[in-house]
Coordinates of C-alpha atoms in Angstrom, one line a residue:
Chain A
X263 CA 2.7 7.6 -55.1
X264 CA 5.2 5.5 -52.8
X265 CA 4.3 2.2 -52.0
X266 CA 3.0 2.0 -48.2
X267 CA 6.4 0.4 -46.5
X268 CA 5.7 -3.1 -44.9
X269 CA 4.6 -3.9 -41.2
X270 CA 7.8 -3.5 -38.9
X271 CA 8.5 -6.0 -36.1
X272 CA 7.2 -3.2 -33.7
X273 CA 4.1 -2.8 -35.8
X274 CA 3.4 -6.6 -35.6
X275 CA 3.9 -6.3 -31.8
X276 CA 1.7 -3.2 -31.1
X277 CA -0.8 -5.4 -33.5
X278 CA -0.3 -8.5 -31.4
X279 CA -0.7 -6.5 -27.9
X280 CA -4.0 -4.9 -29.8
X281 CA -5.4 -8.5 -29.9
X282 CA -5.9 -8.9 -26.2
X283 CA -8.3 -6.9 -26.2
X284 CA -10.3 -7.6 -28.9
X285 CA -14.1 -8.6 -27.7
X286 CA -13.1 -7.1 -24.6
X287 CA -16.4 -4.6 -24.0
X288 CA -16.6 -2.4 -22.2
X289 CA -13.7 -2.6 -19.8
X290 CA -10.5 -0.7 -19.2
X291 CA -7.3 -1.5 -21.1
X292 CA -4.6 -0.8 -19.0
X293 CA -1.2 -1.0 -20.8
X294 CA 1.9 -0.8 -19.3
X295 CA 5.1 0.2 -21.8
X296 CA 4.7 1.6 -25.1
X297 CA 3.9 -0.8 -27.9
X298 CA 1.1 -1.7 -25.5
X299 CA 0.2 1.4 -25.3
X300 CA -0.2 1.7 -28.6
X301 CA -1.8 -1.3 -29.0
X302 CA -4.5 -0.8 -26.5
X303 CA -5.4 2.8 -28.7
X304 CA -5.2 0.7 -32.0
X305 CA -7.8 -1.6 -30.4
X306 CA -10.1 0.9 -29.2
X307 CA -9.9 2.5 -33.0
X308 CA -10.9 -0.2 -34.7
X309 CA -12.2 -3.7 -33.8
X310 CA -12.8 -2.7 -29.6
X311 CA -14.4 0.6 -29.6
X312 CA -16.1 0.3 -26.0
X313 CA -12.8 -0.1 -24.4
X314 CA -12.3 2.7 -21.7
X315 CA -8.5 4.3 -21.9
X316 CA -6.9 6.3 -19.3
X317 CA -4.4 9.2 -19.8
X318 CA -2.0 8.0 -17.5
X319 CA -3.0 9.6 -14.7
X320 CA -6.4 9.6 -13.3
X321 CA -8.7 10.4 -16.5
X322 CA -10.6 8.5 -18.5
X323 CA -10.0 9.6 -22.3
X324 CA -11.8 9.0 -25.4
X325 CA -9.9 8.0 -28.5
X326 CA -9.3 11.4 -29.1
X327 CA -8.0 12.0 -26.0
X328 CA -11.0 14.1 -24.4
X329 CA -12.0 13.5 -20.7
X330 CA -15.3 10.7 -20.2
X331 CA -14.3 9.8 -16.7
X332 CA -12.7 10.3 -13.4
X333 CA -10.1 7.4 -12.1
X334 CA -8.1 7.7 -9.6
X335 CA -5.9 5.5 -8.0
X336 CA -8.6 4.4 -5.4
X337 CA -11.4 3.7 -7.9
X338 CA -8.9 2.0 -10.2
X339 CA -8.3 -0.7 -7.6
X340 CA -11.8 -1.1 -7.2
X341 CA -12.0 -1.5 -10.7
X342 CA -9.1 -4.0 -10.6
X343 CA -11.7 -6.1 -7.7
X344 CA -14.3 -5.6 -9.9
X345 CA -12.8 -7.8 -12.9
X346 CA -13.8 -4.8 -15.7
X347 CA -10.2 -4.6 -17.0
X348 CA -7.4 -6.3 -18.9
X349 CA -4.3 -5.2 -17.8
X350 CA -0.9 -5.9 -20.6
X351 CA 2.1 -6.2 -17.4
X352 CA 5.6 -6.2 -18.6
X353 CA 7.6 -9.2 -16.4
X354 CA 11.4 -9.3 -15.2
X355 CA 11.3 -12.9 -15.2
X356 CA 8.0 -14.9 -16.4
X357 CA 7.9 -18.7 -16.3
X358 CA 6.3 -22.0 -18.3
X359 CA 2.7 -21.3 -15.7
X360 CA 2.9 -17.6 -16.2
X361 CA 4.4 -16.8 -12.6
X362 CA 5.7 -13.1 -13.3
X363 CA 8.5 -11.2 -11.5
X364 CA 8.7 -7.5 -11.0
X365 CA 9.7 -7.2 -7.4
X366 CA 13.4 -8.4 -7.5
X367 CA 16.3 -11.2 -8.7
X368 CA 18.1 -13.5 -6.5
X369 CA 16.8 -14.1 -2.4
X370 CA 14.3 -11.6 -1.7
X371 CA 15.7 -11.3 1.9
X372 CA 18.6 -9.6 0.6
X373 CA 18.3 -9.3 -3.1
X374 CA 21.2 -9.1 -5.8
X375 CA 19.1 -6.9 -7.5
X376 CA 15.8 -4.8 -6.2
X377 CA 13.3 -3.7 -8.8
X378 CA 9.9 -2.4 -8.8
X379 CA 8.2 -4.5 -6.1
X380 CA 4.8 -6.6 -6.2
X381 CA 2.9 -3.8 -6.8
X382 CA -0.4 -4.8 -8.2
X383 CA 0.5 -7.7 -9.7
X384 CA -1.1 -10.2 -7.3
X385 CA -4.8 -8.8 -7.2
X386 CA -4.6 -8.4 -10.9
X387 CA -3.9 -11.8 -11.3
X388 CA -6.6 -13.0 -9.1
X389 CA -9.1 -10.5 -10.3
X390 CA -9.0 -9.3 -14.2
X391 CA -7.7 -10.8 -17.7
X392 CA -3.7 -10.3 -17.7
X393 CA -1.5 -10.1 -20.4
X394 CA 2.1 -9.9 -20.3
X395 CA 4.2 -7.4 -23.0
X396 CA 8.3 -8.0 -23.0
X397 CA 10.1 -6.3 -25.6
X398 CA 13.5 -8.6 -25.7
X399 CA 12.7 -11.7 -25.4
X400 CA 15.4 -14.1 -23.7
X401 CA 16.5 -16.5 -20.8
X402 CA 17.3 -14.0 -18.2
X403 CA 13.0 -12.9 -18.6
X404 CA 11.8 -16.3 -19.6
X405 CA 13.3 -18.7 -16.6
X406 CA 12.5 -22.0 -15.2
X407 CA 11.1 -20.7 -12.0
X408 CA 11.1 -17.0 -11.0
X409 CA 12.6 -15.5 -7.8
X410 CA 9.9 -14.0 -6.6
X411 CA 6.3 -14.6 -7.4
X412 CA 3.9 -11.7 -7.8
X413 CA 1.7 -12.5 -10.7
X414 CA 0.0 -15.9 -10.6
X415 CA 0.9 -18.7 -13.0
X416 CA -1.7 -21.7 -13.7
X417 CA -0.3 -24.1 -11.6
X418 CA -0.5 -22.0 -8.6
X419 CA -3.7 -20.6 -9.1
X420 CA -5.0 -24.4 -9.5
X421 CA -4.3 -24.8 -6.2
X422 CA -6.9 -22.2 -5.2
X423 CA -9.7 -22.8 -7.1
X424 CA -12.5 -20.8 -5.1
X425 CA -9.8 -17.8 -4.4
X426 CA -8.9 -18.0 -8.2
X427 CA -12.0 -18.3 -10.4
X428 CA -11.7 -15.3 -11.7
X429 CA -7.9 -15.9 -12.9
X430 CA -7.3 -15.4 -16.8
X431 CA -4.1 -15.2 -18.3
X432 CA -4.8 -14.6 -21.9
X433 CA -1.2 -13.9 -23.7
X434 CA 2.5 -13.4 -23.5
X435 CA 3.3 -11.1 -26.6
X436 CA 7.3 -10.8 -27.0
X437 CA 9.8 -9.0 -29.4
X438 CA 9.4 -12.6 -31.1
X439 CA 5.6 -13.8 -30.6
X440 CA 2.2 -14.7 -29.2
X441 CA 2.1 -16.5 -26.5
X442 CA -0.5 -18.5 -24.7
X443 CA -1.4 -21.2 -22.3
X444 CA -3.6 -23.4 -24.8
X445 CA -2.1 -26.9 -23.6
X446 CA -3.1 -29.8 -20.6
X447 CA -1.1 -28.6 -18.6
X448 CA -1.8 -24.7 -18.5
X449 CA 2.0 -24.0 -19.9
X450 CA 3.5 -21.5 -22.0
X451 CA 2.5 -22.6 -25.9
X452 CA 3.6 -20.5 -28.9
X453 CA 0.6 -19.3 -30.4
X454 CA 2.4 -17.6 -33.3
X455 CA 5.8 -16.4 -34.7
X456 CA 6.2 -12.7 -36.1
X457 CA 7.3 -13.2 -39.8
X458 CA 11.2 -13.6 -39.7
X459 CA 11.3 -15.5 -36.6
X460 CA 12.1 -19.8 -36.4
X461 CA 11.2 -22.0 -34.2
X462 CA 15.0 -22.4 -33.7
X463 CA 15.4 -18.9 -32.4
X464 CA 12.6 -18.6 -29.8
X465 CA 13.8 -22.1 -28.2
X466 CA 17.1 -20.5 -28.1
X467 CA 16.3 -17.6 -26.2
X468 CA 13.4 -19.3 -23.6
X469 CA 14.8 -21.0 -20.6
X470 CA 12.0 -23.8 -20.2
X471 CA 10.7 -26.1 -22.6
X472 CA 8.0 -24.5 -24.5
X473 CA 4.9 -26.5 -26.7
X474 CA 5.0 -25.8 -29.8
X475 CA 2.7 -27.1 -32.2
X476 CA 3.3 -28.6 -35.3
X477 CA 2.4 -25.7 -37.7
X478 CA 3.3 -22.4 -36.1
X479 CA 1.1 -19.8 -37.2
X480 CA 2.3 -16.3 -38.3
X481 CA 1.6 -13.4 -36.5
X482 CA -1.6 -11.2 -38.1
X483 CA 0.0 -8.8 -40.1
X484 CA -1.8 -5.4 -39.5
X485 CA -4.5 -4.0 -42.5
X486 CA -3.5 -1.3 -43.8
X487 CA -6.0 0.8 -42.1
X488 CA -4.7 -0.3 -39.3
X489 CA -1.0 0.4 -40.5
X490 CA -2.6 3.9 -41.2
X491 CA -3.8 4.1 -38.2
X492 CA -0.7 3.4 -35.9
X493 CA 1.6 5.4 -38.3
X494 CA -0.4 8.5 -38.8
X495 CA -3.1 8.6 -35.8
X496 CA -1.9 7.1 -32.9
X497 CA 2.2 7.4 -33.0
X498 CA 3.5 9.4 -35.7
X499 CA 6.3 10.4 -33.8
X500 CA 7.1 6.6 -34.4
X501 CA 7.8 5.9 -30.7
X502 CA 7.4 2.2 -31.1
X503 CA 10.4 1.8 -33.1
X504 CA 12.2 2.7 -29.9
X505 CA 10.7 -0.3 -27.8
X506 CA 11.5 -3.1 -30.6
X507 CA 14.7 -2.6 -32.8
X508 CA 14.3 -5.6 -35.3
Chain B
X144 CA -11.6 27.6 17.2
X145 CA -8.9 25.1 17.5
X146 CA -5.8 26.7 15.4
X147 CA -3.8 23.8 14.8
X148 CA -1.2 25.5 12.2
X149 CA 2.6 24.8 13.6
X150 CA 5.9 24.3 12.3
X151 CA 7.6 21.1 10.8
X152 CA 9.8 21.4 13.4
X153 CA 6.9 20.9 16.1
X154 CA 5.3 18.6 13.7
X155 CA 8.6 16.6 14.2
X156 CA 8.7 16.9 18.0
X157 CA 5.6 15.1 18.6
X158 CA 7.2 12.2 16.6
X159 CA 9.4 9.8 18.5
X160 CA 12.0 7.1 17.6
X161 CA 10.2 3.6 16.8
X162 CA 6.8 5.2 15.6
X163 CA 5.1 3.6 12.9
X164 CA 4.6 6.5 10.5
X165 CA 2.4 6.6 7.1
X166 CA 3.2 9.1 4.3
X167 CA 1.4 10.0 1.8
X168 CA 0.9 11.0 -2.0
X169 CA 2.4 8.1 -4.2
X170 CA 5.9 7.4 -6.1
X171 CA 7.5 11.0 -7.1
X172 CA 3.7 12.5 -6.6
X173 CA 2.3 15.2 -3.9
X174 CA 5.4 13.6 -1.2
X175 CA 5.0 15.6 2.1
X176 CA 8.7 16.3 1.5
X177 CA 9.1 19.4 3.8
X178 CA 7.8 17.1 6.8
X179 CA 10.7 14.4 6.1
X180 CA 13.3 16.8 5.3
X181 CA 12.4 18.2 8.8
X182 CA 12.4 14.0 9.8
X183 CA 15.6 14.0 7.9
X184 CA 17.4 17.5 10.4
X185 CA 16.4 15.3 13.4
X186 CA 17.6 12.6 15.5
X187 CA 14.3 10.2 15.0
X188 CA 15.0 7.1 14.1
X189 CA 14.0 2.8 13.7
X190 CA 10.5 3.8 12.2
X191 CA 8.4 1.8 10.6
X192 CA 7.3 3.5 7.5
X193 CA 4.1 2.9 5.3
X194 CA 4.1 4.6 1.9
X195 CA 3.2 4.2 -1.7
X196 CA 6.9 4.8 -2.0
X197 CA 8.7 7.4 -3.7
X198 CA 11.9 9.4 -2.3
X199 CA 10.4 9.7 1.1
X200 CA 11.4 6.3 1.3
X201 CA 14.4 6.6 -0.8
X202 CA 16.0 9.5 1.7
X203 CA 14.6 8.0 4.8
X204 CA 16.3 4.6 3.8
X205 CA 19.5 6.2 2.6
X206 CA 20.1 8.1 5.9
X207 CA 19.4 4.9 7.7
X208 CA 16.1 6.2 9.9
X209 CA 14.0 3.0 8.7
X210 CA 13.9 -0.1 10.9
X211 CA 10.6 -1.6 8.6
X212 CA 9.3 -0.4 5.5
X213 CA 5.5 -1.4 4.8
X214 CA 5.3 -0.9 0.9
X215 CA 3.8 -2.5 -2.5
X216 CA 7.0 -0.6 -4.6
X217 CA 9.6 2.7 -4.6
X218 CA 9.7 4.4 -7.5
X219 CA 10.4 8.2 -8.6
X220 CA 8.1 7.6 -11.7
X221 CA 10.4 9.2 -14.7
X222 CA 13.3 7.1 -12.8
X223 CA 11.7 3.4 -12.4
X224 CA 14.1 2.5 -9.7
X225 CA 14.6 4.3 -6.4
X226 CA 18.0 3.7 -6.6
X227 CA 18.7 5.0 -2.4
X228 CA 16.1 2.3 -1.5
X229 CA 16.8 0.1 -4.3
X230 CA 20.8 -0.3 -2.5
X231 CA 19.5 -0.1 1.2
X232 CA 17.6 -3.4 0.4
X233 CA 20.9 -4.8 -1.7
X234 CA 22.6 -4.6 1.4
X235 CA 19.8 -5.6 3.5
X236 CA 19.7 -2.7 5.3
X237 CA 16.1 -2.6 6.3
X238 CA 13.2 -4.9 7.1
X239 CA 10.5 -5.1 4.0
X240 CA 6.7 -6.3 4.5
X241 CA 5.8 -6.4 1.0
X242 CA 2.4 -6.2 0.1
X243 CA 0.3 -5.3 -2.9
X244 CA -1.1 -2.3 -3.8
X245 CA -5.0 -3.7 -2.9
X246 CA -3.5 -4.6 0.5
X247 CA -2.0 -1.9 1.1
X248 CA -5.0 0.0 0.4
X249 CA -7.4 -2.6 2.6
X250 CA -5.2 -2.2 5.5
X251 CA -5.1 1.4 5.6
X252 CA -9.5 1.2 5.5
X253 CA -9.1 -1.3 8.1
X254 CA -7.0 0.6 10.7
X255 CA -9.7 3.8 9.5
X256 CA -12.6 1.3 10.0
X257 CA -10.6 0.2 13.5
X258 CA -11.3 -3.3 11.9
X259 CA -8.4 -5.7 13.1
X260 CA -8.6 -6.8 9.1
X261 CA -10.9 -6.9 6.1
X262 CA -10.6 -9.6 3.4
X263 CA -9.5 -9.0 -0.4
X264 CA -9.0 -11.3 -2.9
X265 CA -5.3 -10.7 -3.3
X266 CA -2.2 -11.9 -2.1
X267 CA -2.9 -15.9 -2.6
X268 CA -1.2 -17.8 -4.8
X269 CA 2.1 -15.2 -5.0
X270 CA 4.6 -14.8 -2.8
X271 CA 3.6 -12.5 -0.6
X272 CA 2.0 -15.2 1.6
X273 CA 5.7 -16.3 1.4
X274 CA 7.7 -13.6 2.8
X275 CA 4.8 -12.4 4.9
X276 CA 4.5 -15.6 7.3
X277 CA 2.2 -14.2 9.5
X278 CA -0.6 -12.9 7.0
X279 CA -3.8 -15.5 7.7
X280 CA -6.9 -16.2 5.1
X281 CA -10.3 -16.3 6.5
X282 CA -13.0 -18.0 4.8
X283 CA -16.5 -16.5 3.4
X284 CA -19.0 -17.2 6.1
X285 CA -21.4 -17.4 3.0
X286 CA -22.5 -20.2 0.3
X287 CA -19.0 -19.0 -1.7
X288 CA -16.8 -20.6 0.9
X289 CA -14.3 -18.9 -0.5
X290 CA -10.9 -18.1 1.1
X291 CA -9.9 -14.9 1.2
X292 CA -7.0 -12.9 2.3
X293 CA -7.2 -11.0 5.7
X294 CA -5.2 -8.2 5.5
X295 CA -4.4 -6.9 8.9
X296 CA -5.0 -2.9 9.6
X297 CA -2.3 -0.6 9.3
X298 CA -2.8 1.4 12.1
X299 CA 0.1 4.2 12.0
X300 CA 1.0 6.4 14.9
X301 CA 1.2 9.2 13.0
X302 CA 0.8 10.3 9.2
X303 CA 2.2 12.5 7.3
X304 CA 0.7 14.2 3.9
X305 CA 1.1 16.8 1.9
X306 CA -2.2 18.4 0.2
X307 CA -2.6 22.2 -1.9
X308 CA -4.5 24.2 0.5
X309 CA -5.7 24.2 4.1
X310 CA -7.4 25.8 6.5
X311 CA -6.0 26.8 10.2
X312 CA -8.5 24.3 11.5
X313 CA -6.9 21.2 9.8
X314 CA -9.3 20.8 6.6
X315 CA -7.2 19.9 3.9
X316 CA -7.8 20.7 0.3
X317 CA -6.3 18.5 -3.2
X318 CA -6.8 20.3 -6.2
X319 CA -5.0 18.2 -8.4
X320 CA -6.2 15.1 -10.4
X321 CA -6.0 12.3 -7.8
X322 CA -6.3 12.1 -4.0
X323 CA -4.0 9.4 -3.8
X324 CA -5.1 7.8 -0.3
X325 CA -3.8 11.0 1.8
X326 CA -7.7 11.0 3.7
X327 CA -7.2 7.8 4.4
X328 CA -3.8 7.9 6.0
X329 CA -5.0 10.6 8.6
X330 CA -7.7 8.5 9.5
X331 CA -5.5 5.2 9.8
X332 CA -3.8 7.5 12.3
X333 CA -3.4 8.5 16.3
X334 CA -2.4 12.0 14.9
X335 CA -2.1 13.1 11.2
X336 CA -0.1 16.3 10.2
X337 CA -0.7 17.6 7.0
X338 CA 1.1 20.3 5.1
X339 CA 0.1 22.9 2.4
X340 CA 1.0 24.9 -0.2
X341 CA -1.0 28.1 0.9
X342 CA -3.0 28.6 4.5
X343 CA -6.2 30.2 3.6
X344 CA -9.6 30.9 5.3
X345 CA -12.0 28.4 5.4
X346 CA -14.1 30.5 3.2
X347 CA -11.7 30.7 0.7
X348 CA -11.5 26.9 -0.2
X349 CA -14.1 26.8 -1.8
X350 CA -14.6 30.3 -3.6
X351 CA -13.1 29.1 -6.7
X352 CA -12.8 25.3 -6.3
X353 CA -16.0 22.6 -5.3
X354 CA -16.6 21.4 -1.9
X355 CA -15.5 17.6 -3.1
X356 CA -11.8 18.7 -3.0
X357 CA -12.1 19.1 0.9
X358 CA -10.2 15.8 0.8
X359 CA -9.2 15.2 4.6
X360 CA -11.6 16.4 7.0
X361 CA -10.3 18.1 10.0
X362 CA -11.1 16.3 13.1
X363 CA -8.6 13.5 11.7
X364 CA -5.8 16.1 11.7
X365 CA -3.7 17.1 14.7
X366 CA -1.3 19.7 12.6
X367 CA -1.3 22.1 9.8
X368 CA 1.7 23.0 8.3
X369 CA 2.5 25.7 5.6
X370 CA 4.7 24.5 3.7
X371 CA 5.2 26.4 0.2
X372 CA 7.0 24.1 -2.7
X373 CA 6.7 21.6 0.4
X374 CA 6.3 18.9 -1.8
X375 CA 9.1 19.5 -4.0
X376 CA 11.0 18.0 -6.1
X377 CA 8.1 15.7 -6.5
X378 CA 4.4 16.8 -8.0
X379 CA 2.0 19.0 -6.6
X380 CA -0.7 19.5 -9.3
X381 CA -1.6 21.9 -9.7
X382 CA 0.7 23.7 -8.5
X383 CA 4.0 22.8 -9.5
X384 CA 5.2 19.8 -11.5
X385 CA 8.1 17.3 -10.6
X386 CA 11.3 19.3 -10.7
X387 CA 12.8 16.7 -13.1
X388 CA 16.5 17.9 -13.2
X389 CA 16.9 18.1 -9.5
X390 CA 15.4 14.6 -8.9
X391 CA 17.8 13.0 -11.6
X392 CA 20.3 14.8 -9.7
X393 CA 18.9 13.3 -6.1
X394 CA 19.0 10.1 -8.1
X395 CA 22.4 10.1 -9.0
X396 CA 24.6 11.9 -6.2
X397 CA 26.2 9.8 -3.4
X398 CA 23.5 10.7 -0.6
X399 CA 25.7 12.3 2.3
X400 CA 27.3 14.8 -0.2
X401 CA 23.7 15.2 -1.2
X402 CA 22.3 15.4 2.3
X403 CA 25.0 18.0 3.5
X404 CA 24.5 20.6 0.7
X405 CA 20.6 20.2 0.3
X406 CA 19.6 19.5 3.9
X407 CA 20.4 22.5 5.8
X408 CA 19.3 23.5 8.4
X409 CA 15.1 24.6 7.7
X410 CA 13.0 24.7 4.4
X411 CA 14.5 28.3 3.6
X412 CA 18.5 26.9 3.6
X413 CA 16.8 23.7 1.5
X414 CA 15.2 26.4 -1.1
X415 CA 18.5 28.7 -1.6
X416 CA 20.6 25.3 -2.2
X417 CA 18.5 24.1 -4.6
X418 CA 18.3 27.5 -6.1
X419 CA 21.9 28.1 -6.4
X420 CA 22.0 24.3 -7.7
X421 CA 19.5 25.3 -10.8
X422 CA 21.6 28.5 -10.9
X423 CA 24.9 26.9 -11.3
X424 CA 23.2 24.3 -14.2
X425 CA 22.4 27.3 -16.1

């Protein structure tokens, strides 16, 4: 018999992305991109099996992918309101508070470039746990201030303390790490490294100054179960590879 | 009994320049795309257009009709970007409230509610109190004292939406897997006009389907439309999915060489271009 080949960098990621929801109950994941995705299945597999998933579209699936529920766009923003969900956002530009761009780069009057738009980044912010996923981790996503806010960092949502009490960023995974904003300040800390990435490397490619503590974890590495699991359940088509090329 | 079925061309000459005008369906999904292409033959122009965007916004953009675009994104869903919209507001050709999806949605209950707002917790903290100067708060009346958002209605003049099957009274039926907020629009609206797939007898709606997919009641509706593939090239489940090698192809041509060929002059000149376009492709 071959010898099970080790994690991958986009195993570790779909692992670290699986993490935000871990204790959850019973809420709905809501992953945006593909290791997320994945990550969000793997969770409701193993160590978050009342998470709700969605198809995509407007059903609520099982783990097997069998209809438990109706949700439509309309009853998903409710949900949103509601504060049952964790949502994993990717981010055009996120900075040192977590303020996250996905609406455009440069003046928003007349933009160099125009991308998605707020679109419902601002009441997730206020209202649910978000997570942010970005799969290439550098200084054009992580900047000193973003052009355009439409998820809320800490330091503005400190300045609305009634309007933000339910506000809850939880982590930044990246290509390189776990991120989260476990300092004084509310910043951007690194909670861990993937295995093969330095210090060095992630200060290189983050445009503010990030805390780092003196030992830097390393990322969990997945059981094998879970390895099983990702490989052979949820993506065998090995999709994930796609998103992270390391 | 009040037959309300007309054309898209008389659907189009009730609208007037400087309307504010909400569309339906969402992204590249159920897009009352007959009603705009017939937007698209005529002279109407500086709307104001609210939408859950998709190429309705793209193609109304491109050929210059929008003064003021009310949306929380543009996007044709397999293609992230609207790319027509996407350069109209590189160049800075058009006037953008941006709002979230929540507001959007709040706004359009409002105007149905004929509320002048209704608070959401949204929208505070982000930008979009930034480049929306005139949006207010309003505090809870209640112990909470918290400050909320008030989002102003969206009242439209008109609406347009795109739905499976109606009946000549204006009851409009979805039969796919999300309503989107197309009831909603018709009753943010002075006058709603909805198209269809198929006219049918009332009875007929529900022979086969349950009365729950009778998604926009009729006394919100002005016109009914039918409008076969009138949704194309974006979704109409069940029906018909996106028509993914023609959008990738609306995505990519320069937009007058696009507008000339695929245009034309009615729906049945727009369905033999695009079918002697899929013809040549073969």
């Amino acid at each position: 018999m071959n010898p099970t080949p080790p994690p991958t960098r986009a195993e570790y990621c779909v692992l670290a992305c699986a993490e935000a929801w871990r204790g959850a109950g019973e809420i709905l994941a809501s992953p945006m991109g593909l290791i997320p995705s994945i990550g969000a299945r793997l969770a409701r597999h193993t160590f978050a099996p009342d998470l709700l998933l969605t198809d995509g579209e407007a059903t609520l699936v099982d783990a097997d992918g069998n209809a438990e529920g109706w949700l439509p766009y309309r009853r998903h923003l409710t949900l949103v309101t509601g504060g049952r969900r964790h949502v994993m956002m990717g981010a055009s530009q996120i900075d040192r508070h977590g303020n996250q761009n996905i609406a455009c780069v440069g003046d928003w009057a007349k933009p160099s470039r125009q991308l998605l738009g707020v679109r419902g980044a601002p009441v997730n912010t206020l209202n649910n746990p978000t997570s942010y996923w970005i799969p290439r981790h550098s200084r054009r996503v992580f900047v000193e201030r973003v052009d355009m806010v439409c998820g809320v960092g800490h330091d503005r949502a400190a300045r609305h303390p009634e309007t933000a009490r339910f506000h809850h960023l939880a982590r930044v995974v990246s290509d390189l790490g776990v991120f989260d904003f476990a300092t004084p300040d509310r910043s951007m800390r690194v909670a861990s490294l993937h295995p093969g990435v330095t210090v060095e490397q992630v200060r290189e490619a983050t445009g503010f100054e990030l805390t780092i503590p003196a030992e830097v974890p390393q990322t969990r590495a997945p059981t094998p179960e879970e390895l099983r699991l990702v490989r052979e359940v949820i993506d065998p088509a090995n999709t994930r590879e796609r998103e992270v090329r390391i | 009994m009040t037959d309300k079925t007309m054309t898209a061309q008389e659907v189009v000459s009730r609208l007037e320049s400087g309307m504010t005008l909400g569309i339906g369906g969402w992204g590249s999904r159920r897009k009352p795309m007959a009603l705009v292409r017939a937007l698209l033959r005529s002279e109407i122009t500086d709307l104001t257009v609210v939408s859950y965007g998709g190429p309705d916004v793209g193609m109304l953009a491109a050929a210059g009709r929008i003064r003021k675009l009310v949306a929380a994104f543009a996007t044709l869903d397999s293609i992230p970007l609207e790319p027509h919209y996407r350069a109209a507001r590189e160049r800075g050709a058009l006037e953008l409230m941006e709002i979230d999806e929540a507001m959007f949605l709040w706004g359009l209950h409002a105007a149905a509610n004929r509320l002048p707002f209704l608070p959401v917790r949204t929208g505070i903290g982000s930008d979009v109190m930034r480049v929306n100067p005139g949006l207010r708060t309003v505090t809870s009346p209640y112990d909470d004292g918290e400050t909320l958002l008030a989002m102003p209605a969206l009242r439209l003049d008109a609406a347009l939406v795109h739905v499976n099957r109606a009946d000549r009274r204006g009851n409009g039926q979805y039969l796919g897997p999300d309503p989107y907020f197309d009831d909603l629009f018709c009753a943010a609206a002075e006058t709603a006009y909805v198209s269809c797939e198929r006219i049918v007898d009332t009875a007929e709606l529900t022979k086969e389907a349950a009365p729950q997919t009778l998604l926009i009641p009729r006394h919100t509706v002005t016109g009914v439309v039918e409008a076969p593939n009138g949704a194309h090239f974006t979704s109409c489940a069940p029906d018909y999915t996106r028509d993914e090698t023609f959008q990738k192809h609306y995505a990519t041509a320069p937009w007058p060489g696009f507008a000339e060929r695929f245009l034309g002059e009615d729906e049945h000149a727009y369905r033999s271009a695009v079918r002697a376009w899929h013809e040549e492709g073969k």
